[in-house]
């Protein structure tokens, strides 16, 4: 049993996800928009970013991150989290009509391929060693060797 009301749990989860989304978007904006952070944003600055989410003030400094970019959300839960984060960043939030199923459509339309790779090594007069994926097989007679090669 959880010792928390369902509504309180949902609020905590939403807060956690929106805060993480906010921090990750600010980190991405800094890494891509400022040469000093191209190799990563220092942890201390990311800790500060976390506090700006709620508009905390530090020694008279009230700083917020803003962007004039638009965030386009796709995927089922995007409509729950992105609008609030975009508003905090002063960004436009775009949720296309079928945003909730965008990833599903991508999965259906995606190309899937598979390959088989085998390595055949001559071991001795007695046979060959055949390796594929993780397994290996020792083939003793010529007929077995020929049948095995036909599979590939």
Tab-separated table of C-alpha atoms in Angstrom:
chain	number	residue	atom	x	y	z
A	1	UNK	CA	0.000	0.000	0.000
A	2	UNK	CA	1.164	3.481	-0.798
A	3	UNK	CA	0.730	6.078	1.908
A	4	UNK	CA	-0.157	8.802	-0.537
A	5	UNK	CA	-3.396	9.776	-2.178
A	6	UNK	CA	-3.681	8.966	-5.863
A	7	UNK	CA	-4.140	12.620	-6.820
A	8	UNK	CA	-1.037	13.629	-4.828
A	9	UNK	CA	0.969	10.878	-6.507
A	10	UNK	CA	-0.171	12.036	-9.945
A	11	UNK	CA	0.797	15.623	-9.104
A	12	UNK	CA	4.244	14.502	-7.960
A	13	UNK	CA	4.812	12.474	-11.107
A	14	UNK	CA	3.664	15.350	-13.326
A	15	UNK	CA	5.942	17.760	-11.459
A	16	UNK	CA	8.893	15.379	-11.749
A	17	UNK	CA	8.397	14.865	-15.492
A	18	UNK	CA	7.808	18.537	-16.307
A	19	UNK	CA	10.828	19.597	-14.224
A	20	UNK	CA	13.043	17.043	-15.975
A	21	UNK	CA	11.712	18.126	-19.381
A	22	UNK	CA	12.329	21.786	-18.501
A	23	UNK	CA	15.903	21.074	-17.355
A	24	UNK	CA	16.686	18.962	-20.424
A	25	UNK	CA	15.302	21.560	-22.822
A	26	UNK	CA	17.299	24.346	-21.151
A	27	UNK	CA	20.417	22.147	-21.245
A	28	UNK	CA	19.893	21.460	-24.962
A	29	UNK	CA	19.322	25.158	-25.662
A	30	UNK	CA	22.518	26.079	-23.802
A	31	UNK	CA	24.604	23.350	-25.446
A	32	UNK	CA	23.408	24.280	-28.927
A	33	UNK	CA	23.175	28.031	-28.452
A	34	UNK	CA	26.254	29.000	-26.456
A	35	UNK	CA	29.815	27.990	-27.386
A	36	UNK	CA	30.875	27.795	-23.729
A	37	UNK	CA	28.500	24.868	-23.185
A	38	UNK	CA	29.013	22.890	-26.404
A	39	UNK	CA	30.748	20.135	-24.404
A	40	UNK	CA	28.121	20.092	-21.684
A	41	UNK	CA	26.540	22.269	-19.031
A	42	UNK	CA	28.189	22.175	-15.589
A	43	UNK	CA	26.244	20.431	-12.823
A	44	UNK	CA	26.186	23.601	-10.709
A	45	UNK	CA	24.462	25.517	-13.505
A	46	UNK	CA	21.981	22.686	-14.022
A	47	UNK	CA	21.180	22.830	-10.308
A	48	UNK	CA	20.462	26.543	-10.761
A	49	UNK	CA	18.300	25.774	-13.808
A	50	UNK	CA	16.262	23.403	-11.659
A	51	UNK	CA	15.515	26.221	-9.207
A	52	UNK	CA	14.500	28.661	-11.958
A	53	UNK	CA	11.593	26.382	-12.833
A	54	UNK	CA	9.654	27.756	-9.872
A	55	UNK	CA	10.982	31.285	-10.300
A	56	UNK	CA	13.135	31.190	-7.164
A	57	UNK	CA	15.197	34.291	-6.420
A	58	UNK	CA	18.823	34.116	-5.346
A	59	UNK	CA	20.315	37.146	-3.569
A	60	UNK	CA	18.160	39.525	-5.556
A	61	UNK	CA	18.785	37.711	-8.831
A	62	UNK	CA	15.593	36.605	-10.492
A	63	UNK	CA	16.562	34.922	-13.662
A	64	UNK	CA	14.497	32.819	-15.978
A	65	UNK	CA	15.399	31.125	-19.194
A	66	UNK	CA	13.427	32.230	-22.224
A	67	UNK	CA	13.454	31.321	-25.878
A	68	UNK	CA	11.502	32.487	-28.888
A	69	UNK	CA	11.671	28.997	-30.396
A	70	UNK	CA	8.622	26.823	-30.835
A	71	UNK	CA	8.514	23.348	-29.305
A	72	UNK	CA	6.673	20.786	-31.419
A	73	UNK	CA	5.430	17.863	-29.380
A	74	UNK	CA	4.822	14.364	-30.677
A	75	UNK	CA	4.045	11.206	-28.761
A	76	UNK	CA	1.186	10.181	-26.540
A	77	UNK	CA	1.952	12.039	-23.260
A	78	UNK	CA	3.379	15.194	-24.848
A	79	UNK	CA	0.169	17.177	-24.490
A	80	UNK	CA	0.303	16.634	-20.718
A	81	UNK	CA	3.821	17.977	-20.108
A	82	UNK	CA	5.023	20.208	-22.938
A	83	UNK	CA	2.548	23.128	-22.729
A	84	UNK	CA	3.529	23.997	-19.155
A	85	UNK	CA	7.251	23.773	-19.901
A	86	UNK	CA	6.921	25.843	-23.075
A	87	UNK	CA	5.000	28.513	-21.144
A	88	UNK	CA	7.733	28.672	-18.472
A	89	UNK	CA	10.317	29.194	-21.215
A	90	UNK	CA	8.224	31.749	-23.088
A	91	UNK	CA	8.159	29.424	-26.073
A	92	UNK	CA	5.334	28.550	-28.404
A	93	UNK	CA	3.983	25.030	-27.967
A	94	UNK	CA	2.776	23.253	-31.087
A	95	UNK	CA	0.855	20.009	-30.714
A	96	UNK	CA	-0.145	18.703	-34.155
A	97	UNK	CA	-3.608	17.201	-34.524
A	98	UNK	CA	-2.361	13.612	-34.494
A	99	UNK	CA	0.598	14.169	-32.172
A	100	UNK	CA	-0.463	11.410	-29.792
A	101	UNK	CA	0.046	8.720	-32.425
A	102	UNK	CA	3.068	10.188	-34.216
A	103	UNK	CA	5.505	7.700	-32.736
A	104	UNK	CA	3.145	4.814	-33.458
A	105	UNK	CA	2.916	5.850	-37.099
A	106	UNK	CA	6.690	6.148	-37.254
A	107	UNK	CA	7.018	2.654	-35.900
A	108	UNK	CA	4.602	1.270	-38.479
A	109	UNK	CA	6.233	3.112	-41.346
A	110	UNK	CA	9.772	2.393	-40.184
A	111	UNK	CA	11.964	0.024	-42.107
A	112	UNK	CA	13.146	-3.070	-40.317
A	113	UNK	CA	15.946	-5.213	-41.611
A	114	UNK	CA	17.921	-8.166	-40.373
A	115	UNK	CA	21.181	-9.662	-41.474
A	116	UNK	CA	22.926	-12.922	-40.821
A	117	UNK	CA	26.644	-13.140	-40.628
A	118	UNK	CA	28.663	-16.299	-40.438
A	119	UNK	CA	32.357	-16.927	-40.244
A	120	UNK	CA	33.632	-20.312	-41.399
A	121	UNK	CA	37.119	-21.349	-40.359
A	122	UNK	CA	39.020	-24.399	-41.510
A	123	UNK	CA	40.080	-26.146	-38.295
A	124	UNK	CA	41.602	-29.404	-39.472
A	125	UNK	CA	41.110	-32.238	-41.902
A	126	UNK	CA	38.264	-33.317	-39.612
A	127	UNK	CA	36.109	-30.273	-40.280
A	128	UNK	CA	35.384	-26.562	-40.062
A	129	UNK	CA	34.281	-24.309	-37.244
A	130	UNK	CA	31.285	-22.116	-38.074
A	131	UNK	CA	30.461	-19.063	-35.975
A	132	UNK	CA	27.209	-17.126	-36.165
A	133	UNK	CA	25.849	-14.623	-33.726
A	134	UNK	CA	26.858	-16.018	-30.335
A	135	UNK	CA	26.842	-19.734	-31.073
A	136	UNK	CA	29.388	-21.821	-32.896
A	137	UNK	CA	29.114	-25.254	-34.479
A	138	UNK	CA	31.747	-27.786	-35.509
A	139	UNK	CA	30.895	-29.487	-38.797
A	140	UNK	CA	32.627	-32.851	-39.284
A	141	UNK	CA	31.597	-34.158	-42.667
A	142	UNK	CA	31.512	-32.514	-46.083
A	143	UNK	CA	27.778	-33.185	-46.620
A	144	UNK	CA	26.907	-31.330	-43.387
A	145	UNK	CA	29.228	-28.495	-44.368
A	146	UNK	CA	27.557	-28.120	-47.790
A	147	UNK	CA	24.060	-28.203	-46.275
A	148	UNK	CA	24.995	-25.628	-43.694
A	149	UNK	CA	26.439	-23.265	-46.331
A	150	UNK	CA	23.174	-23.466	-48.335
A	151	UNK	CA	21.359	-21.870	-45.402
A	152	UNK	CA	23.317	-18.702	-46.031
